[in-house]
Amino acid sequence: MVCKERDGQVRISLNDDFDPVKIFECGQCFRWNMGEDGAYYGIARGVPARISKEDGNIVISGTENDFRNIWYDYFDLSRDYSSIRKAVSIDGYMKNASDFGEGIRILNQDRWEALCSFIISQCNNIPRIKKIIETMCALFGEKRELEGREFFTFPSAVTIAALTEKDLAPLRCGYRAPYIIGAARAVAAGEMDLDALSSESFGVALKALKGLNGVGDKVANCVILFGLHMDDAFPIDVWMKKAIGTHYPEGLDPAVFGGHAGLAQQYMFYYQRSGAEDIIK
DNA sequence: AAACAGGCCTAAA
DNA sequence: TTTAGGCCTGTT
């Protein structure tokens, strides 16, 4: 992988398994949006960025140092996705799903942000999820700027922990407000040590997260996959239920994916939600 | 207007 | 252990 810095951006010559549209639209994150120029704009780890693909190269705003310190890890660039796609292609359906999802990468998101975001996501639709999160960041995050655009950092658990449900009223997040505050207080107080959990087993992490009010199986699995970056998590939502019901009516043990259940789930989810399969039929 | 959206909690079998 | 009903809110 060659990385060149020029004009305030780095250009990375990596062609395989990096498709910004799929990465940002596959449902794992809520804070990246496509601009009029076709590039994606967002903010992670307190740093705003512009991400695009030009002439087969990945182009990321910032310095080579930013790339080394932030984006290389954030985009999970050390993993070989083509070999994982091969590994999860356990049958014709999974081959189709993983081919369709080629270019997806699992982002290494901030743990607290993932927890908070997926609490908000429950029984909700994506536009509203995004709106609630952006409102929260605008109200309680810190302002950043890039190319004349305004961005807001994701507020820390400590910040949210100091608020009340009333403070969250502008978010219009309904019954999720006490869940958010409860989770923030647990994290801020150190009762819920997400950093420590990330080096625990899946089972330990699952049990701990489900101890939070408002966190059930689905949200916990999303946090473990997208925030704690454990690839044996396997979130099952309504889309996954449809996919499993159609292709594995006898049931599906995530263990068949050999430690890559998380990515397998993402390919299934993205394939199912795209409706691509139905179009073929 | 009524149903639904990337669930979760509680109560009741 | 599984199931039903309620829950904030915005959109269709």
mmCIF file of C-alpha atoms (C1' of nucleotides) in Angstrom:
data_model
loop_
_atom_site.group_PDB
_atom_site.id
_atom_site.type_symbol
_atom_site.label_atom_id
_atom_site.label_comp_id
_atom_site.label_asym_id
_atom_site.label_seq_id
_atom_site.Cartn_x
_atom_site.Cartn_y
_atom_site.Cartn_z
ATOM 1 C CA MET A 1 0.000 0.000 0.000
ATOM 2 C CA VAL A 2 1.552 3.256 -1.130
ATOM 3 C CA CYS A 3 0.563 6.469 0.580
ATOM 4 C CA LYS A 4 1.341 9.924 -0.832
ATOM 5 C CA GLU A 5 0.603 13.262 0.771
ATOM 6 C CA ARG A 6 -0.154 16.328 -1.349
ATOM 7 C CA ASP A 7 -2.344 19.431 -1.121
ATOM 8 C CA GLY A 8 -3.721 18.589 2.294
ATOM 9 C CA GLN A 9 -4.809 15.121 1.398
ATOM 10 C CA VAL A 10 -3.359 11.653 1.164
ATOM 11 C CA ARG A 11 -3.746 9.317 -1.737
ATOM 12 C CA ILE A 12 -3.605 5.610 -1.061
ATOM 13 C CA SER A 13 -3.099 3.109 -3.799
ATOM 14 C CA LEU A 14 -5.379 0.390 -2.538
ATOM 15 C CA ASN A 15 -7.980 -0.885 -4.895
ATOM 16 C CA ASP A 16 -9.464 -3.883 -3.210
ATOM 17 C CA ASP A 17 -12.377 -3.901 -0.860
ATOM 18 C CA PHE A 18 -12.763 -0.194 -0.337
ATOM 19 C CA ASP A 19 -15.978 1.268 -1.645
ATOM 20 C CA PRO A 20 -16.955 4.454 0.210
ATOM 21 C CA VAL A 21 -20.601 4.137 -0.787
ATOM 22 C CA LYS A 22 -20.868 0.620 0.595
ATOM 23 C CA ILE A 23 -18.784 1.374 3.665
ATOM 24 C CA PHE A 24 -20.907 4.340 4.655
ATOM 25 C CA GLU A 25 -24.314 3.122 3.466
ATOM 26 C CA CYS A 26 -24.193 -0.451 4.703
ATOM 27 C CA GLY A 27 -25.805 0.534 7.963
ATOM 28 C CA GLN A 28 -22.883 0.438 10.372
ATOM 29 C CA CYS A 29 -22.551 4.186 10.907
ATOM 30 C CA PHE A 30 -24.733 7.276 10.890
ATOM 31 C CA ARG A 31 -22.470 10.288 10.611
ATOM 32 C CA TRP A 32 -21.083 10.170 7.062
ATOM 33 C CA ASN A 33 -22.943 11.799 4.208
ATOM 34 C CA MET A 34 -22.303 12.185 0.515
ATOM 35 C CA GLY A 35 -21.617 15.736 -0.639
ATOM 36 C CA GLU A 36 -22.578 17.304 -3.971
ATOM 37 C CA ASP A 37 -19.139 16.299 -5.241
ATOM 38 C CA GLY A 38 -19.800 12.618 -4.630
ATOM 39 C CA ALA A 39 -17.278 12.436 -1.790
ATOM 40 C CA TYR A 40 -18.224 11.474 1.743
ATOM 41 C CA TYR A 41 -17.934 13.962 4.573
ATOM 42 C CA GLY A 42 -17.988 13.059 8.216
ATOM 43 C CA ILE A 43 -16.120 13.130 11.465
ATOM 44 C CA ALA A 44 -14.504 10.430 13.520
ATOM 45 C CA ARG A 45 -12.286 10.537 16.588
ATOM 46 C CA GLY A 46 -12.804 14.283 16.660
ATOM 47 C CA VAL A 47 -11.352 14.803 13.201
ATOM 48 C CA PRO A 48 -13.486 15.815 10.216
ATOM 49 C CA ALA A 49 -12.627 14.296 6.879
ATOM 50 C CA ARG A 50 -13.449 14.035 3.229
ATOM 51 C CA ILE A 51 -13.241 10.552 1.721
ATOM 52 C CA SER A 52 -13.404 9.728 -1.952
ATOM 53 C CA LYS A 53 -12.146 7.333 -4.546
ATOM 54 C CA GLU A 54 -10.413 8.782 -7.566
ATOM 55 C CA ASP A 55 -8.825 6.820 -10.361
ATOM 56 C CA GLY A 56 -8.918 3.753 -8.191
ATOM 57 C CA ASN A 57 -7.101 5.463 -5.336
ATOM 58 C CA ILE A 58 -8.506 6.247 -1.935
ATOM 59 C CA VAL A 59 -8.259 9.952 -1.203
ATOM 60 C CA ILE A 60 -8.538 11.142 2.378
ATOM 61 C CA SER A 61 -8.194 14.716 3.578
ATOM 62 C CA GLY A 62 -5.458 15.393 6.103
ATOM 63 C CA THR A 63 -1.802 14.626 6.559
ATOM 64 C CA GLU A 64 0.061 11.381 6.288
ATOM 65 C CA ASN A 65 0.224 11.468 10.070
ATOM 66 C CA ASP A 66 -3.573 11.615 10.275
ATOM 67 C CA PHE A 67 -3.723 8.640 7.991
ATOM 68 C CA ARG A 68 -1.252 6.624 10.036
ATOM 69 C CA ASN A 69 -2.747 7.599 13.382
ATOM 70 C CA ILE A 70 -6.454 7.631 12.589
ATOM 71 C CA TRP A 71 -7.731 6.499 9.216
ATOM 72 C CA TYR A 72 -5.618 3.409 8.746
ATOM 73 C CA ASP A 73 -7.162 1.966 11.871
ATOM 74 C CA TYR A 74 -10.603 3.499 11.434
ATOM 75 C CA PHE A 75 -11.007 1.883 8.036
ATOM 76 C CA ASP A 76 -9.578 -1.402 9.250
ATOM 77 C CA LEU A 77 -6.977 -1.321 6.503
ATOM 78 C CA SER A 78 -4.779 -4.004 8.012
ATOM 79 C CA ARG A 79 -7.308 -6.759 7.339
ATOM 80 C CA ASP A 80 -7.486 -8.718 4.120
ATOM 81 C CA TYR A 81 -11.150 -8.624 3.205
ATOM 82 C CA SER A 82 -10.899 -10.675 0.050
ATOM 83 C CA SER A 83 -9.769 -13.695 2.016
ATOM 84 C CA ILE A 84 -12.558 -13.160 4.527
ATOM 85 C CA ARG A 85 -15.116 -12.956 1.739
ATOM 86 C CA LYS A 86 -13.827 -16.272 0.522
ATOM 87 C CA ALA A 87 -14.055 -17.749 4.006
ATOM 88 C CA VAL A 88 -17.666 -16.713 4.576
ATOM 89 C CA SER A 89 -18.796 -17.955 1.166
ATOM 90 C CA ILE A 90 -20.038 -21.184 2.654
ATOM 91 C CA ASP A 91 -22.665 -21.687 -0.051
ATOM 92 C CA GLY A 92 -24.092 -20.089 -3.185
ATOM 93 C CA TYR A 93 -26.159 -17.580 -1.309
ATOM 94 C CA MET A 94 -23.264 -16.346 0.822
ATOM 95 C CA LYS A 95 -21.064 -16.206 -2.272
ATOM 96 C CA ASN A 96 -23.627 -13.900 -3.896
ATOM 97 C CA ALA A 97 -24.025 -11.816 -0.756
ATOM 98 C CA SER A 98 -20.301 -11.346 -0.234
ATOM 99 C CA ASP A 99 -19.703 -10.624 -3.923
ATOM 100 C CA PHE A 100 -22.453 -8.026 -3.788
ATOM 101 C CA GLY A 101 -20.914 -6.477 -0.680
ATOM 102 C CA GLU A 102 -17.358 -6.385 -1.995
ATOM 103 C CA GLY A 103 -15.913 -3.076 -0.869
ATOM 104 C CA ILE A 104 -17.534 -3.035 2.560
ATOM 105 C CA ARG A 105 -15.164 -2.630 5.475
ATOM 106 C CA ILE A 106 -16.137 -2.705 9.134
ATOM 107 C CA LEU A 107 -15.209 0.660 10.613
ATOM 108 C CA ASN A 108 -13.376 0.770 13.890
ATOM 109 C CA GLN A 109 -15.761 3.224 15.506
ATOM 110 C CA ASP A 110 -15.533 4.874 18.868
ATOM 111 C CA ARG A 111 -16.979 2.550 21.480
ATOM 112 C CA TRP A 112 -19.176 5.022 23.306
ATOM 113 C CA GLU A 113 -20.426 6.500 20.041
ATOM 114 C CA ALA A 114 -21.411 3.038 18.858
ATOM 115 C CA LEU A 115 -23.214 2.254 22.101
ATOM 116 C CA CYS A 116 -25.125 5.517 22.124
ATOM 117 C CA SER A 117 -25.927 5.410 18.410
ATOM 118 C CA PHE A 118 -27.323 1.898 18.455
ATOM 119 C CA ILE A 119 -29.420 2.605 21.521
ATOM 120 C CA ILE A 120 -30.951 5.404 19.466
ATOM 121 C CA SER A 121 -31.402 3.122 16.469
ATOM 122 C CA GLN A 122 -33.887 0.785 18.129
ATOM 123 C CA CYS A 123 -37.309 0.651 16.512
ATOM 124 C CA ASN A 124 -36.413 3.666 14.435
ATOM 125 C CA ASN A 125 -35.672 4.594 10.837
ATOM 126 C CA ILE A 126 -32.358 5.754 9.475
ATOM 127 C CA PRO A 127 -33.235 9.378 8.633
ATOM 128 C CA ARG A 128 -34.542 9.914 12.140
ATOM 129 C CA ILE A 129 -31.611 8.095 13.722
ATOM 130 C CA LYS A 130 -29.237 10.392 11.854
ATOM 131 C CA LYS A 131 -31.224 13.472 12.774
ATOM 132 C CA ILE A 132 -31.264 12.623 16.472
ATOM 133 C CA ILE A 133 -27.520 11.961 16.498
ATOM 134 C CA GLU A 134 -26.667 15.146 14.589
ATOM 135 C CA THR A 135 -28.829 17.212 16.906
ATOM 136 C CA MET A 136 -27.090 15.696 19.898
ATOM 137 C CA CYS A 137 -23.664 16.456 18.440
ATOM 138 C CA ALA A 138 -24.621 20.002 17.469
ATOM 139 C CA LEU A 139 -25.917 20.691 20.980
ATOM 140 C CA PHE A 140 -23.309 18.937 23.076
ATOM 141 C CA GLY A 141 -20.309 18.273 20.825
ATOM 142 C CA GLU A 142 -17.467 20.569 19.855
ATOM 143 C CA LYS A 143 -17.342 22.415 16.582
ATOM 144 C CA ARG A 144 -14.745 21.500 13.975
ATOM 145 C CA GLU A 145 -14.213 22.740 10.461
ATOM 146 C CA LEU A 146 -12.984 21.388 7.166
ATOM 147 C CA GLU A 147 -13.096 23.055 3.776
ATOM 148 C CA GLY A 148 -15.538 25.635 5.105
ATOM 149 C CA ARG A 149 -17.903 22.962 6.354
ATOM 150 C CA GLU A 150 -18.996 22.657 9.942
ATOM 151 C CA PHE A 151 -18.749 19.412 11.886
ATOM 152 C CA PHE A 152 -19.444 18.512 15.484
ATOM 153 C CA THR A 153 -17.646 15.923 17.539
ATOM 154 C CA PHE A 154 -19.637 13.190 19.205
ATOM 155 C CA PRO A 155 -20.164 14.284 22.825
ATOM 156 C CA SER A 156 -18.332 12.200 25.393
ATOM 157 C CA ALA A 157 -20.107 9.935 27.850
ATOM 158 C CA VAL A 158 -18.976 12.281 30.619
ATOM 159 C CA THR A 159 -20.704 15.182 28.888
ATOM 160 C CA ILE A 160 -23.960 13.294 28.396
ATOM 161 C CA ALA A 161 -23.795 11.849 31.900
ATOM 162 C CA ALA A 162 -24.069 15.346 33.331
ATOM 163 C CA LEU A 163 -27.343 16.016 31.484
ATOM 164 C CA THR A 164 -30.944 15.252 32.347
ATOM 165 C CA GLU A 165 -33.767 13.891 30.240
ATOM 166 C CA LYS A 166 -35.006 17.444 29.881
ATOM 167 C CA ASP A 167 -31.725 18.471 28.297
ATOM 168 C CA LEU A 168 -32.235 15.769 25.697
ATOM 169 C CA ALA A 169 -35.764 16.905 24.854
ATOM 170 C CA PRO A 170 -34.641 18.787 21.706
ATOM 171 C CA LEU A 171 -33.413 15.484 20.285
ATOM 172 C CA ARG A 172 -37.000 14.204 20.151
ATOM 173 C CA CYS A 173 -35.671 10.743 20.827
ATOM 174 C CA GLY A 174 -38.632 9.733 22.955
ATOM 175 C CA TYR A 175 -38.328 6.816 25.311
ATOM 176 C CA ARG A 176 -34.681 6.342 24.393
ATOM 177 C CA ALA A 177 -33.611 9.425 26.374
ATOM 178 C CA PRO A 178 -33.367 7.676 29.751
ATOM 179 C CA TYR A 179 -31.533 4.781 28.084
ATOM 180 C CA ILE A 180 -28.944 7.207 26.696
ATOM 181 C CA ILE A 181 -28.409 8.949 29.995
ATOM 182 C CA GLY A 182 -28.242 5.687 31.901
ATOM 183 C CA ALA A 183 -25.625 4.304 29.530
ATOM 184 C CA ALA A 184 -23.627 7.535 29.621
ATOM 185 C CA ARG A 185 -23.579 7.525 33.410
ATOM 186 C CA ALA A 186 -22.482 3.907 33.552
ATOM 187 C CA VAL A 187 -19.656 4.594 31.114
ATOM 188 C CA ALA A 188 -18.638 7.865 32.748
ATOM 189 C CA ALA A 189 -18.586 6.265 36.185
ATOM 190 C CA GLY A 190 -16.448 3.404 34.928
ATOM 191 C CA GLU A 191 -19.066 0.775 35.772
ATOM 192 C CA MET A 192 -19.243 0.066 32.073
ATOM 193 C CA ASP A 193 -15.632 -0.052 30.941
ATOM 194 C CA LEU A 194 -15.908 -0.345 27.177
ATOM 195 C CA ASP A 195 -12.148 -0.274 26.672
ATOM 196 C CA ALA A 196 -11.683 -3.181 29.040
ATOM 197 C CA LEU A 197 -14.585 -5.052 27.468
ATOM 198 C CA SER A 198 -12.956 -4.888 24.074
ATOM 199 C CA SER A 199 -10.288 -7.299 25.244
ATOM 200 C CA GLU A 200 -12.772 -9.623 26.906
ATOM 201 C CA SER A 201 -14.584 -12.491 25.235
ATOM 202 C CA PHE A 202 -17.757 -12.011 23.226
ATOM 203 C CA GLY A 203 -19.835 -13.667 25.928
ATOM 204 C CA VAL A 204 -18.528 -11.420 28.690
ATOM 205 C CA ALA A 205 -19.082 -8.305 26.596
ATOM 206 C CA LEU A 206 -22.590 -9.371 25.645
ATOM 207 C CA LYS A 207 -23.632 -9.983 29.209
ATOM 208 C CA ALA A 208 -22.153 -6.702 30.420
ATOM 209 C CA LEU A 209 -23.790 -4.605 27.706
ATOM 210 C CA LYS A 210 -27.170 -6.239 28.162
ATOM 211 C CA GLY A 211 -26.986 -5.174 31.783
ATOM 212 C CA LEU A 212 -27.708 -1.642 30.608
ATOM 213 C CA ASN A 213 -31.325 -0.603 30.508
ATOM 214 C CA GLY A 214 -32.372 -0.271 26.886
ATOM 215 C CA VAL A 215 -29.713 -2.592 25.526
ATOM 216 C CA GLY A 216 -30.893 -5.985 24.325
ATOM 217 C CA ASP A 217 -29.405 -8.659 22.090
ATOM 218 C CA LYS A 218 -29.505 -6.700 18.873
ATOM 219 C CA VAL A 219 -28.041 -3.434 20.147
ATOM 220 C CA ALA A 220 -25.413 -5.270 22.189
ATOM 221 C CA ASN A 221 -24.290 -7.258 19.148
ATOM 222 C CA CYS A 222 -24.017 -4.075 17.089
ATOM 223 C CA VAL A 223 -21.910 -2.425 19.776
ATOM 224 C CA ILE A 224 -19.665 -5.459 20.023
ATOM 225 C CA LEU A 225 -19.220 -5.641 16.263
ATOM 226 C CA PHE A 226 -18.912 -1.965 15.379
ATOM 227 C CA GLY A 227 -17.564 -0.525 18.624
ATOM 228 C CA LEU A 228 -15.582 -3.319 20.228
ATOM 229 C CA HIS A 229 -14.585 -4.716 16.862
ATOM 230 C CA MET A 230 -15.147 -8.359 17.657
ATOM 231 C CA ASP A 231 -15.899 -10.253 14.505
ATOM 232 C CA ASP A 232 -17.855 -12.989 16.226
ATOM 233 C CA ALA A 233 -20.790 -10.707 16.988
ATOM 234 C CA PHE A 234 -23.863 -11.405 14.878
ATOM 235 C CA PRO A 235 -26.598 -8.766 15.149
ATOM 236 C CA ILE A 236 -30.010 -10.063 14.113
ATOM 237 C CA ASP A 237 -32.560 -7.422 13.196
ATOM 238 C CA VAL A 238 -35.695 -7.580 11.052
ATOM 239 C CA TRP A 239 -33.668 -7.703 7.827
ATOM 240 C CA MET A 240 -31.480 -10.505 9.083
ATOM 241 C CA LYS A 241 -34.565 -12.416 10.206
ATOM 242 C CA LYS A 242 -35.908 -12.208 6.663
ATOM 243 C CA ALA A 243 -32.619 -13.345 5.168
ATOM 244 C CA ILE A 244 -32.236 -16.229 7.578
ATOM 245 C CA GLY A 245 -35.874 -17.244 7.187
ATOM 246 C CA THR A 246 -35.476 -17.383 3.422
ATOM 247 C CA HIS A 247 -32.106 -19.071 3.112
ATOM 248 C CA TYR A 248 -31.681 -20.948 6.372
ATOM 249 C CA PRO A 249 -35.181 -21.955 7.479
ATOM 250 C CA GLU A 250 -33.647 -24.628 9.687
ATOM 251 C CA GLY A 251 -31.632 -21.970 11.488
ATOM 252 C CA LEU A 252 -28.110 -20.633 11.145
ATOM 253 C CA ASP A 253 -25.267 -21.014 13.615
ATOM 254 C CA PRO A 254 -22.930 -18.001 13.217
ATOM 255 C CA ALA A 255 -20.051 -20.299 14.120
ATOM 256 C CA VAL A 256 -20.122 -21.690 10.571
ATOM 257 C CA PHE A 257 -18.425 -18.485 9.480
ATOM 258 C CA GLY A 258 -15.277 -19.409 11.322
ATOM 259 C CA GLY A 259 -14.798 -16.330 13.452
ATOM 260 C CA HIS A 260 -16.047 -13.956 10.781
ATOM 261 C CA ALA A 261 -19.707 -13.951 11.727
ATOM 262 C CA GLY A 262 -19.730 -10.180 11.997
ATOM 263 C CA LEU A 263 -18.654 -9.557 8.448
ATOM 264 C CA ALA A 264 -20.866 -12.366 7.189
ATOM 265 C CA GLN A 265 -23.788 -10.656 8.888
ATOM 266 C CA GLN A 266 -22.891 -7.366 7.250
ATOM 267 C CA TYR A 267 -22.864 -8.929 3.790
ATOM 268 C CA MET A 268 -26.211 -10.639 4.445
ATOM 269 C CA PHE A 269 -27.738 -7.473 5.857
ATOM 270 C CA TYR A 270 -26.539 -5.251 3.034
ATOM 271 C CA TYR A 271 -27.639 -7.748 0.388
ATOM 272 C CA GLN A 272 -31.059 -8.186 1.966
ATOM 273 C CA ARG A 273 -31.681 -4.494 2.508
ATOM 274 C CA SER A 274 -30.565 -3.544 -0.995
ATOM 275 C CA GLY A 275 -33.290 -5.701 -2.472
ATOM 276 C CA ALA A 276 -30.797 -6.784 -5.151
ATOM 277 C CA GLU A 277 -31.761 -10.383 -4.662
ATOM 278 C CA ASP A 278 -35.451 -9.741 -5.296
ATOM 279 C CA ILE A 279 -34.652 -7.877 -8.489
ATOM 280 C CA ILE A 280 -32.752 -10.860 -9.861
ATOM 281 C CA LYS A 281 -35.769 -13.061 -9.192
ATOM 282 C "C1'" DA B 1 -55.922 7.363 9.397
ATOM 283 C "C1'" DA B 2 -53.348 3.643 10.782
ATOM 284 C "C1'" DA B 3 -49.240 1.356 10.367
ATOM 285 C "C1'" DC B 4 -44.568 1.065 10.591
ATOM 286 C "C1'" DA B 5 -39.503 1.903 11.558
ATOM 287 C "C1'" DG B 6 -32.475 -1.691 11.909
ATOM 288 C "C1'" DG B 7 -35.958 -3.172 19.821
ATOM 289 C "C1'" DC B 8 -36.547 -3.353 24.593
ATOM 290 C "C1'" DC B 9 -39.056 -3.920 28.875
ATOM 291 C "C1'" DT B 10 -42.518 -5.944 31.655
ATOM 292 C "C1'" DA B 11 -46.129 -8.984 32.721
ATOM 293 C "C1'" DA B 12 -48.225 -13.255 32.085
ATOM 294 C "C1'" DA B 13 -48.589 -17.959 30.543
ATOM 295 C "C1'" DT C 1 -38.770 -19.930 27.682
ATOM 296 C "C1'" DT C 2 -41.761 -17.774 24.753
ATOM 297 C "C1'" DT C 3 -45.361 -14.248 23.662
ATOM 298 C "C1'" DA C 4 -48.211 -9.881 23.703
ATOM 299 C "C1'" DG C 5 -48.678 -5.135 24.387
ATOM 300 C "C1'" DG C 6 -46.915 -0.609 25.127
ATOM 301 C "C1'" DC C 7 -43.601 2.830 24.140
ATOM 302 C "C1'" DC C 8 -41.756 8.434 21.727
ATOM 303 C "C1'" DT C 9 -41.763 10.307 17.292
ATOM 304 C "C1'" DG C 10 -41.906 11.252 12.261
ATOM 305 C "C1'" DT C 11 -43.302 9.668 7.911
ATOM 306 C "C1'" DT C 12 -46.300 7.624 4.549
#
